PDB file of C-alpha atoms and ligand atoms in Angstrom:
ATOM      1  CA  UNK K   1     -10.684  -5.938 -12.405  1.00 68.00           C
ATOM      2  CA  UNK K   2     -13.141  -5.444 -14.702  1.00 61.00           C
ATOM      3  CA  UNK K   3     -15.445  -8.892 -14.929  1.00 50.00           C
ATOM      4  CA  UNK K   4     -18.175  -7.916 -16.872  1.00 46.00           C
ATOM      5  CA  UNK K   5     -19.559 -10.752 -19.260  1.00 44.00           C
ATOM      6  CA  UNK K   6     -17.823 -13.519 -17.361  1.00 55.00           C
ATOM      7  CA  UNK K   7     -19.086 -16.934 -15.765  1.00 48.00           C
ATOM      8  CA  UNK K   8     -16.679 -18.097 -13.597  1.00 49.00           C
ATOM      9  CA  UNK K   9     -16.848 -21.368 -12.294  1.00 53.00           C
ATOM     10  CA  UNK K  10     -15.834 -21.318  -8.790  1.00 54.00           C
ATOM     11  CA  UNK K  11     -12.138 -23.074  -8.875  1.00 54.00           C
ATOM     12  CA  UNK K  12     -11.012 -21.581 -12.097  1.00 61.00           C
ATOM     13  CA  UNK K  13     -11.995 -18.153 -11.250  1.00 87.00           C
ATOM     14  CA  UNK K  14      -9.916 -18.650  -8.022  1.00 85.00           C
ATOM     15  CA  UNK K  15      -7.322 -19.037  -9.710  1.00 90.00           C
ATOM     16  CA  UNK K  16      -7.755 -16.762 -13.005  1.00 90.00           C
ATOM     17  CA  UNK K  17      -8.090 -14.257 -10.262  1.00 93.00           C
ATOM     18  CA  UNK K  18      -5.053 -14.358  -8.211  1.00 93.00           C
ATOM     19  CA  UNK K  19      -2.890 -14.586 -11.406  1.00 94.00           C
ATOM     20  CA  UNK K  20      -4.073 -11.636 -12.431  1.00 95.00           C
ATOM     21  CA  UNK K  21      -3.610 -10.094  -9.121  1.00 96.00           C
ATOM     22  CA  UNK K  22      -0.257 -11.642  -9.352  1.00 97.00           C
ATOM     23  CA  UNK K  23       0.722 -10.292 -12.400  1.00 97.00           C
ATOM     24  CA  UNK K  24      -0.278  -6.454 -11.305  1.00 97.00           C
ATOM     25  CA  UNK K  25       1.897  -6.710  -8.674  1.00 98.00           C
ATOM     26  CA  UNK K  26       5.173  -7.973 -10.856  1.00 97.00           C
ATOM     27  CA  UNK K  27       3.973  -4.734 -13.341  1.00 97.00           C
ATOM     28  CA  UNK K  28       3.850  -2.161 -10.241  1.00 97.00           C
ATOM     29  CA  UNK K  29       7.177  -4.374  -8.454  1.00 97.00           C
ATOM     30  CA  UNK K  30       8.811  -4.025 -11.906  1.00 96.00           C
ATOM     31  CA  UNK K  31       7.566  -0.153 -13.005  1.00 96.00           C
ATOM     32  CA  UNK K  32       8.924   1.186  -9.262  1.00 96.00           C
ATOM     33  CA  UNK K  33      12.509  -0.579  -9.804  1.00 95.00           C
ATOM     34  CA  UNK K  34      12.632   0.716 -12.479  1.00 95.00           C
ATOM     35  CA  UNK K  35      11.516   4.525 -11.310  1.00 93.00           C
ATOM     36  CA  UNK K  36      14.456   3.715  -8.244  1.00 93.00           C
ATOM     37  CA  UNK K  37      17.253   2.643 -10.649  1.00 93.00           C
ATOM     38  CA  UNK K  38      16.298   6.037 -13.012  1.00 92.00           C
ATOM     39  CA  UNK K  39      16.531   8.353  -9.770  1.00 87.00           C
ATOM     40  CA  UNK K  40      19.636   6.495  -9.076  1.00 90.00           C
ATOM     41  CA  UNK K  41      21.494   6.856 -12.448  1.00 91.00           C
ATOM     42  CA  UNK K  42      20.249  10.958 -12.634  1.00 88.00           C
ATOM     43  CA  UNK K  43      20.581  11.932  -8.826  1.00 82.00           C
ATOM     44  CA  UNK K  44      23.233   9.329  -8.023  1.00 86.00           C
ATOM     45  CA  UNK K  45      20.503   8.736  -4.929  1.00 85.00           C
ATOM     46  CA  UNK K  46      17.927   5.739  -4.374  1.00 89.00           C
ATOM     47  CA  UNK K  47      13.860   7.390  -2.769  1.00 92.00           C
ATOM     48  CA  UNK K  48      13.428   3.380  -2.213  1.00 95.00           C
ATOM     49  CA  UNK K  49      14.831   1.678   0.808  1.00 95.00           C
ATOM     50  CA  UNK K  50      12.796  -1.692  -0.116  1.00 94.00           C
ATOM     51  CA  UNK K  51       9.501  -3.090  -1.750  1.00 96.00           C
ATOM     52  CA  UNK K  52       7.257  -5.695  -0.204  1.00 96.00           C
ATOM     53  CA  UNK K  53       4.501  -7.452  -1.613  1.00 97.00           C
ATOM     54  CA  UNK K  54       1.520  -9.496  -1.152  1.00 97.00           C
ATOM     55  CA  UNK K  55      -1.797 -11.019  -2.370  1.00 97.00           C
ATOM     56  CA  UNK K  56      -4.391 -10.721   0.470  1.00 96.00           C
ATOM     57  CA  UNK K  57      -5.212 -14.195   2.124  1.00 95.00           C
ATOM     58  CA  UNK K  58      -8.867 -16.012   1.258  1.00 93.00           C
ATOM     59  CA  UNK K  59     -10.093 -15.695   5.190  1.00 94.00           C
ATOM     60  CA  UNK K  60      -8.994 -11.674   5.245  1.00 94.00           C
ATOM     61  CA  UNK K  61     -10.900 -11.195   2.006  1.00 95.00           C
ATOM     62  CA  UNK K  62     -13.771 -13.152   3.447  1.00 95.00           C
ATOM     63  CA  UNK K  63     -13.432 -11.327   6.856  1.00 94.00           C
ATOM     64  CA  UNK K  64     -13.414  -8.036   5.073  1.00 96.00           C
ATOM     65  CA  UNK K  65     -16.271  -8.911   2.536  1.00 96.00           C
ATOM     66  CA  UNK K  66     -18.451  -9.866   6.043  1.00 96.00           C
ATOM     67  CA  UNK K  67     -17.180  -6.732   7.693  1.00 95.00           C
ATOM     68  CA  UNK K  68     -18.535  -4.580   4.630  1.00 95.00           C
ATOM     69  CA  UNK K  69     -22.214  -6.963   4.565  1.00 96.00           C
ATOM     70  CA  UNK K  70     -21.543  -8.885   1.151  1.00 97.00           C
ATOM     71  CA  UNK K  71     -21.354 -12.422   0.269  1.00 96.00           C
ATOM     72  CA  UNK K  72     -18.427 -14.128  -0.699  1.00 94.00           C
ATOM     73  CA  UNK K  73     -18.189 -14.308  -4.311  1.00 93.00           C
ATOM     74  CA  UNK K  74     -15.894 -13.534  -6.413  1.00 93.00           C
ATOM     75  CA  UNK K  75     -17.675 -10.907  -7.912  1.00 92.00           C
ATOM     76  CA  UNK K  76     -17.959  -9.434  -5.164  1.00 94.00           C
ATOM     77  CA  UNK K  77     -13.964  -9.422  -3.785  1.00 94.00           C
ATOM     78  CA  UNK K  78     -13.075  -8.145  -6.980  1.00 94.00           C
ATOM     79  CA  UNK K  79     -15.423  -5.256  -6.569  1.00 94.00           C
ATOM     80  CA  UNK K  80     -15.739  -4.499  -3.512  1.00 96.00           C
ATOM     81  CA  UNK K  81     -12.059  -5.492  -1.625  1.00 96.00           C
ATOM     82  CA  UNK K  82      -9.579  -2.923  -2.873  1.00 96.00           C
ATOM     83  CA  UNK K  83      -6.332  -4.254  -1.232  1.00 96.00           C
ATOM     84  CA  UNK K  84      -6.699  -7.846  -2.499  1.00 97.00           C
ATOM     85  CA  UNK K  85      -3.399  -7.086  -4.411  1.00 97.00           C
ATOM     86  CA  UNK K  86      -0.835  -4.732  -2.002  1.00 98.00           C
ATOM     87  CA  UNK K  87       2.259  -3.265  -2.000  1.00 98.00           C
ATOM     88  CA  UNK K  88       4.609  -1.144   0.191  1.00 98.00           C
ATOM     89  CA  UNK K  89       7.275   0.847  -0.538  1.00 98.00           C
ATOM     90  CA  UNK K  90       9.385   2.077   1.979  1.00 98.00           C
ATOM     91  CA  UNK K  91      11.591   5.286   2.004  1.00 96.00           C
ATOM     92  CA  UNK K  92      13.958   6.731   4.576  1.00 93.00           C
ATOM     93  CA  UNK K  93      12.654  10.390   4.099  1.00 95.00           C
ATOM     94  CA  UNK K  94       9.250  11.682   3.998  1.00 95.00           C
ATOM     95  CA  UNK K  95      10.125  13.794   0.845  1.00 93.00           C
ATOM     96  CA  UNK K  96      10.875  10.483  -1.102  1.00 94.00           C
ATOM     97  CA  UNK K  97       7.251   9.319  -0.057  1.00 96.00           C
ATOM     98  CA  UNK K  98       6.144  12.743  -2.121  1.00 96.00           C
ATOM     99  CA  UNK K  99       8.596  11.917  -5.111  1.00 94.00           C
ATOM    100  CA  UNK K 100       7.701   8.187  -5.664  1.00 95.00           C
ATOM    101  CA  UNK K 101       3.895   9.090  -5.574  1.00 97.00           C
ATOM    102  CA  UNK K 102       4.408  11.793  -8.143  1.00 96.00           C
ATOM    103  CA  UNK K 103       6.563   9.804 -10.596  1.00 94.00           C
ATOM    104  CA  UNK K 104       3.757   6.544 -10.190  1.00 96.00           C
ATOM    105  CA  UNK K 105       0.757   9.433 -11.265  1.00 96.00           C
ATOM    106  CA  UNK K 106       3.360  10.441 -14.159  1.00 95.00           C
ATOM    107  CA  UNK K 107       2.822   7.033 -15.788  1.00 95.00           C
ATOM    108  CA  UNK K 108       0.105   7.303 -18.264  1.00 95.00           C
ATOM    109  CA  UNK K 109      -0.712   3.536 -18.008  1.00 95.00           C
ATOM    110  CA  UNK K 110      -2.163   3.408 -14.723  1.00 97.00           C
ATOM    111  CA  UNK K 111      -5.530   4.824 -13.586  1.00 97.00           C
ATOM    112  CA  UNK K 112      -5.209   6.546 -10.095  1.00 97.00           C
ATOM    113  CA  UNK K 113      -8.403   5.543  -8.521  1.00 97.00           C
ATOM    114  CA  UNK K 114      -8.121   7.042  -4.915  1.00 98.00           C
ATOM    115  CA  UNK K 115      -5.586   8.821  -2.795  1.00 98.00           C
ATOM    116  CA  UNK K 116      -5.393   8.980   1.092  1.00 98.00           C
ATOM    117  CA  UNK K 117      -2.778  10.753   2.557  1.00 98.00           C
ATOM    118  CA  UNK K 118      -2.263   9.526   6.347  1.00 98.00           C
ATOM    119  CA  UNK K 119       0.708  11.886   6.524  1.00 97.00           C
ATOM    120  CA  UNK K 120      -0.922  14.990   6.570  1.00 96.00           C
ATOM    121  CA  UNK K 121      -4.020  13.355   7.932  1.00 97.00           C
ATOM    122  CA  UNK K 122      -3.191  10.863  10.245  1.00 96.00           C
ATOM    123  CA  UNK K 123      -5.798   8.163  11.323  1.00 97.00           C
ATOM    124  CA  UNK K 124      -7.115   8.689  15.036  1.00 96.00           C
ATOM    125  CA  UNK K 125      -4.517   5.613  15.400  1.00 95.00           C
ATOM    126  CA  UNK K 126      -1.494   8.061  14.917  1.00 97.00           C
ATOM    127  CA  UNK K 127      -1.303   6.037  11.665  1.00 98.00           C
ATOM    128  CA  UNK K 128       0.554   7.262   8.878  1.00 98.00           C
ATOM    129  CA  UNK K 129       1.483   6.207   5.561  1.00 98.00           C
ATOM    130  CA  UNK K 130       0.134   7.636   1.960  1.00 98.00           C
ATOM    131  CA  UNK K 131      -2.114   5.037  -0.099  1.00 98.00           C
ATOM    132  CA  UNK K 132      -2.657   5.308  -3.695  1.00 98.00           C
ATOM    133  CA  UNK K 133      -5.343   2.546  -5.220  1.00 98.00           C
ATOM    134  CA  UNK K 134      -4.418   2.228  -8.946  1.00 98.00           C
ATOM    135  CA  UNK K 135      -6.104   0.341 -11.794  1.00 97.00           C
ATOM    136  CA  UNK K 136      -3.348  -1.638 -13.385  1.00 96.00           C
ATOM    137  CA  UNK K 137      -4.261  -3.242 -17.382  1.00 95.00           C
ATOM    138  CA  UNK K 138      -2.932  -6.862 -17.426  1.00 95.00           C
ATOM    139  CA  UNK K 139      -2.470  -7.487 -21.128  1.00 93.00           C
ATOM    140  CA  UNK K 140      -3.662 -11.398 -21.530  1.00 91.00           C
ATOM    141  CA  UNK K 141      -3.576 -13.835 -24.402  1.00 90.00           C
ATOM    142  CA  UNK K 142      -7.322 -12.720 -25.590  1.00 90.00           C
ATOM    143  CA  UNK K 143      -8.373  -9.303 -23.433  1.00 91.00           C
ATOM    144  CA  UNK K 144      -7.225  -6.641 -21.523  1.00 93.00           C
ATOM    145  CA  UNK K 145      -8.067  -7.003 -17.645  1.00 93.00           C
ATOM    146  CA  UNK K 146      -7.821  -4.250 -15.431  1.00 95.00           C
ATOM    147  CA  UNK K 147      -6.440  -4.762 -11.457  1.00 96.00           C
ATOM    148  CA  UNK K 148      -6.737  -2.553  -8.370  1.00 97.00           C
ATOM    149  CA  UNK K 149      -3.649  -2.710  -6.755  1.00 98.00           C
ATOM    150  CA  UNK K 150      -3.252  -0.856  -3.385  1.00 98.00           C
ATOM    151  CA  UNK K 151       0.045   0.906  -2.724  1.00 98.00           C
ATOM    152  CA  UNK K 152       1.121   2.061   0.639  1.00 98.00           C
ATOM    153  CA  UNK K 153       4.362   4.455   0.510  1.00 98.00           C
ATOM    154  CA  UNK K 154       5.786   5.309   3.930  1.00 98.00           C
ATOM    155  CA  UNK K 155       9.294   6.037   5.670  1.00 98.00           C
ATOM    156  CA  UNK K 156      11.123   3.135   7.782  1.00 97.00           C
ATOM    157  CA  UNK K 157       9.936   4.505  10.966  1.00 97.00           C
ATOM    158  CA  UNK K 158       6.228   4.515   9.720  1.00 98.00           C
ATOM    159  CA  UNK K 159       6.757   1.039   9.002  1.00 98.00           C
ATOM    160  CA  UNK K 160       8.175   0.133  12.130  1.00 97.00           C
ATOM    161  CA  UNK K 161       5.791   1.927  13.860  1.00 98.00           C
ATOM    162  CA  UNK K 162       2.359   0.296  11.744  1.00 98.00           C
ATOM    163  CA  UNK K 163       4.290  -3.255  12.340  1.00 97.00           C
ATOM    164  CA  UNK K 164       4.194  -2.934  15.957  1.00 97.00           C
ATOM    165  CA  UNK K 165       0.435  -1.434  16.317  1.00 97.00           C
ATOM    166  CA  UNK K 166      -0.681  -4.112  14.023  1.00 95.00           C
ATOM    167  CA  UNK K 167       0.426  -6.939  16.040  1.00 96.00           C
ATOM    168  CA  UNK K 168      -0.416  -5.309  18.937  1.00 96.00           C
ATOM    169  CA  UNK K 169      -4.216  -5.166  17.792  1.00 93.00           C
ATOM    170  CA  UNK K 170      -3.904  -8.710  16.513  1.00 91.00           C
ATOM    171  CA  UNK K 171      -2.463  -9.794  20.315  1.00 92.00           C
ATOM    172  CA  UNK K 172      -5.449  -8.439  21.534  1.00 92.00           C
ATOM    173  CA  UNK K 173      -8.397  -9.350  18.878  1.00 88.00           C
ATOM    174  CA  UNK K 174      -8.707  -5.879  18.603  1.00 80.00           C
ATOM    175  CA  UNK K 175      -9.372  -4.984  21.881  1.00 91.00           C
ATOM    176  CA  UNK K 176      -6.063  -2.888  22.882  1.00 92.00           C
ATOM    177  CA  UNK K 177      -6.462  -1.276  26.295  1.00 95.00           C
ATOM    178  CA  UNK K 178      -6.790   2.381  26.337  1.00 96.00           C
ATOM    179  CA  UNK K 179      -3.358   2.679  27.973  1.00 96.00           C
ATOM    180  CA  UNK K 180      -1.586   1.280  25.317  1.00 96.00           C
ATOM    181  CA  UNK K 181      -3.535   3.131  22.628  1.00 96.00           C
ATOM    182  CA  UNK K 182      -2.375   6.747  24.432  1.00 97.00           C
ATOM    183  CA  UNK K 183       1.034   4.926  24.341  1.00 97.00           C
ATOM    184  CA  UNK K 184       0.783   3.949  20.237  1.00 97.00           C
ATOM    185  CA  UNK K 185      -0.420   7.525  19.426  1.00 97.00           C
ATOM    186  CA  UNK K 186       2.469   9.194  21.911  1.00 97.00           C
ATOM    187  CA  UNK K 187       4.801   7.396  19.860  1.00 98.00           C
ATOM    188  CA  UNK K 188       3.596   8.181  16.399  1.00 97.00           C
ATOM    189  CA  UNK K 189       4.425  11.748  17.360  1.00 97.00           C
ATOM    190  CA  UNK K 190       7.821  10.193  18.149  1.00 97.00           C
ATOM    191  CA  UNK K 191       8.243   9.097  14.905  1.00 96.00           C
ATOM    192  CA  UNK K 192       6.954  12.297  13.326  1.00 96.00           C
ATOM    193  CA  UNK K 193       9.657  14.207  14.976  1.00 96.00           C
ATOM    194  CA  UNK K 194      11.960  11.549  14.021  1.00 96.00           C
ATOM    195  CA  UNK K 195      11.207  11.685  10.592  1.00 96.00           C
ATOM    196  CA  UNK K 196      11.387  15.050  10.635  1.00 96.00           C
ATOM    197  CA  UNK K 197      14.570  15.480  12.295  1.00 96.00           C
ATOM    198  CA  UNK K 198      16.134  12.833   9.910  1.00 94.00           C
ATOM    199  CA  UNK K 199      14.676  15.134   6.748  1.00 93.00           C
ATOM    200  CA  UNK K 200      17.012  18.317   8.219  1.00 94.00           C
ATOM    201  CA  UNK K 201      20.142  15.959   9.093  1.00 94.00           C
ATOM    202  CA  UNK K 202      19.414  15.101   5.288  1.00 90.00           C
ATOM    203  CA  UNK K 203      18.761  18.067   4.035  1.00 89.00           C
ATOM    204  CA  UNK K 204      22.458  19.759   5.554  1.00 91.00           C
ATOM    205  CA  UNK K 205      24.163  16.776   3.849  1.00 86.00           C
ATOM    206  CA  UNK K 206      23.082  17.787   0.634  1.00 82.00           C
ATOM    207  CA  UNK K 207      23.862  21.363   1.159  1.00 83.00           C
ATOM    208  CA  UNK K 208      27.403  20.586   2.283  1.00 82.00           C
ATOM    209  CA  UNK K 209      28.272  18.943  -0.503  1.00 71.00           C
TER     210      UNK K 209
HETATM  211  P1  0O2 C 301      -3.876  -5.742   6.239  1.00 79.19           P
HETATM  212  O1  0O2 C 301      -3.652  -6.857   7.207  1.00 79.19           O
HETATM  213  O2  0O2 C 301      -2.689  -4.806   6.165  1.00 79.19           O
HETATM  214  O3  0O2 C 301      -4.305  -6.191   4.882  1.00 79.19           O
HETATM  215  P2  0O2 C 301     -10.455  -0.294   2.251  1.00 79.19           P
HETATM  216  O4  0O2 C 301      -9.192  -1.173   2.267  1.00 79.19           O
HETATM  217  O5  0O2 C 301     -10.287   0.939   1.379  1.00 79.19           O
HETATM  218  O6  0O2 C 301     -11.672  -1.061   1.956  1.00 79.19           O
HETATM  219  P3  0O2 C 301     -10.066   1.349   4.541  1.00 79.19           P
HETATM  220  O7  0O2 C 301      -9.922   0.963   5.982  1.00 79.19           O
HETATM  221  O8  0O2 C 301     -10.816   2.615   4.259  1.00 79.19           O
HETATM  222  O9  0O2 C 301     -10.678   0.158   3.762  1.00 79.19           O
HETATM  223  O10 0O2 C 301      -8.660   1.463   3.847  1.00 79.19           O
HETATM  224  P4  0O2 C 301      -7.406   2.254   4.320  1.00 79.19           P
HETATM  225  O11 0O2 C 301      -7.721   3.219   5.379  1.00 79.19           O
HETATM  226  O12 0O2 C 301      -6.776   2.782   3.085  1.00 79.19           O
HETATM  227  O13 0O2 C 301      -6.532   1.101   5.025  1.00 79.19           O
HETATM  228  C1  0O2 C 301      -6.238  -0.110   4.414  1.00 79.19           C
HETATM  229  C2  0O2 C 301      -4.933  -0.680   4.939  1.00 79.19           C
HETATM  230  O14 0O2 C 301      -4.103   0.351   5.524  1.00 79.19           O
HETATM  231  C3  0O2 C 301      -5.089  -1.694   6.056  1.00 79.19           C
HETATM  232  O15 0O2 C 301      -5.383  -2.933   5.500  1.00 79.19           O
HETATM  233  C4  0O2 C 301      -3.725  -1.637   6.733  1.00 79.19           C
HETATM  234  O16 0O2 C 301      -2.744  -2.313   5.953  1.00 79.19           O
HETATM  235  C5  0O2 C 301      -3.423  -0.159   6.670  1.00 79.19           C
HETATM  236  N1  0O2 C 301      -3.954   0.545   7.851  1.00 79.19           N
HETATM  237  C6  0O2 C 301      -4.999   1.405   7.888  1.00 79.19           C
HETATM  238  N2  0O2 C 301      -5.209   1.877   9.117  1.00 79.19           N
HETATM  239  C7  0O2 C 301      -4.256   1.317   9.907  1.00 79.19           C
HETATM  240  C8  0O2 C 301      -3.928   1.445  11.313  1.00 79.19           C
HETATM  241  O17 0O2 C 301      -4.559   2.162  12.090  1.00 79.19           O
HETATM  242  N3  0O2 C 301      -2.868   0.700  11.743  1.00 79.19           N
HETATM  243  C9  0O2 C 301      -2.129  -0.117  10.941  1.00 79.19           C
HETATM  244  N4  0O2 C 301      -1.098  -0.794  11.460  1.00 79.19           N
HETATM  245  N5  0O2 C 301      -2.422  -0.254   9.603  1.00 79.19           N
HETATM  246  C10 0O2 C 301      -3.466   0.452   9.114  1.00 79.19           C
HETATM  247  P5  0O2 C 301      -6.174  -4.032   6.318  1.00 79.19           P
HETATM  248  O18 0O2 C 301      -6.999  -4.831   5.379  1.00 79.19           O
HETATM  249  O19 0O2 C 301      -6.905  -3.407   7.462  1.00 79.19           O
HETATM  250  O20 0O2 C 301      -5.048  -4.931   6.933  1.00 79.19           O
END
């Protein structure tokens, strides 16, 4: 969000903030329903199993603003926490994960910022899921803002399998044993092969029909 030649007073700004934050999601929410009913109505076919959606809590911003050595400010979280505003989009195929990022770089609207692609470079984890950090412009009553807006695209098993590692971590305070972190990357290559093997079932559907 671009905050140049602003004072904020502490409560407003809060606030000012997480409406605009708000209101990026509902335009990405809104621009990949609409992206899912198109793909529908041409290729009789929906890439989008579901969307979730969330604004970052106050003590993860604050944790992650410590973590990275800055003060809390608001300044600063705007800057400096890209995920503040996040959304995930989950597919059943890996392909779809390759279509939906390609139609959201077609739209002329939003600035790509940065693209990480866990598939093809999974974290050490066995993590996978492909992140694209757009700027979004929220059009208010008397400027233009513009919002980072983090979205994570990945298939159902991804999900299921980032879900599970997460609470994992969070069980133990990030201190998993070593056992269970052989187990979590084990089964990431599970879930590869599972994704991959659900691709081909996919993939002979079509060219039966
Ligand atoms: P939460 O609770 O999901 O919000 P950056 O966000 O760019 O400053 P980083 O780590 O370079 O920092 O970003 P990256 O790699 O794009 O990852 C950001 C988010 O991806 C995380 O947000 C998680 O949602 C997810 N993620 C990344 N690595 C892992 C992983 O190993 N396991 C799981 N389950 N999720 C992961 P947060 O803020 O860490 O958490």
């Amino acid at each position: 969000m671009d905050t140049t030649n602003k004072t904020y007073s502490p409560a407003d700004s809060w606030t000012e903030v997480i409406l605009i934050y708000n209101s990026a999601l509902k335009q990405i929410g809104t621009k990949l329903e609409i992206l899912n009913d198109e793909f529908q109505h041409v290729h009789s076919y929906n890439p989008i199993e579901h969307i979730k959606s969330r604004i970052k809590s106050s003590e993860s911003i604050v944790k992650k603003l410590k973590k990275y050595g800055y003060e809390s400010t608001i300044e600063n979280m705007v800057e400096y926490v890209n995920d503040i505003a996040g959304i995930r989009v989950i597919c059943s195929f890996t392909s779809d994960i390759y279509k939906i990022a390609s139609m959201i770089r077609n739209q002329n609207d939003l600035k790509i910022l940065t693209i990480k692609d866990y598939i093809k470079n999974p974290k050490p984890s066995g993590y996978k899921s492909y992140h694209m950090l757009v700027a979004v412009p929220i059009y208010l009553s008397d400027r233009i803002v513009h919002a980072k807006v983090e979205i994570q695209i990945r298939t159902v098993a991804m999900d299921f399998w980032a879900t599970l590692e997460h609470k994992i971590n969070y069980k133990f305070e990030g201190n998993v044993p070593q056992s269970i972190k052989d187990e979590l990357v084990e089964s990431s290559h599970l879930i590869s092969d599972l994704d991959a093997k659900m691709l081909s079932l996919n993939e002979q559907i079509q060219d039966s029909n």
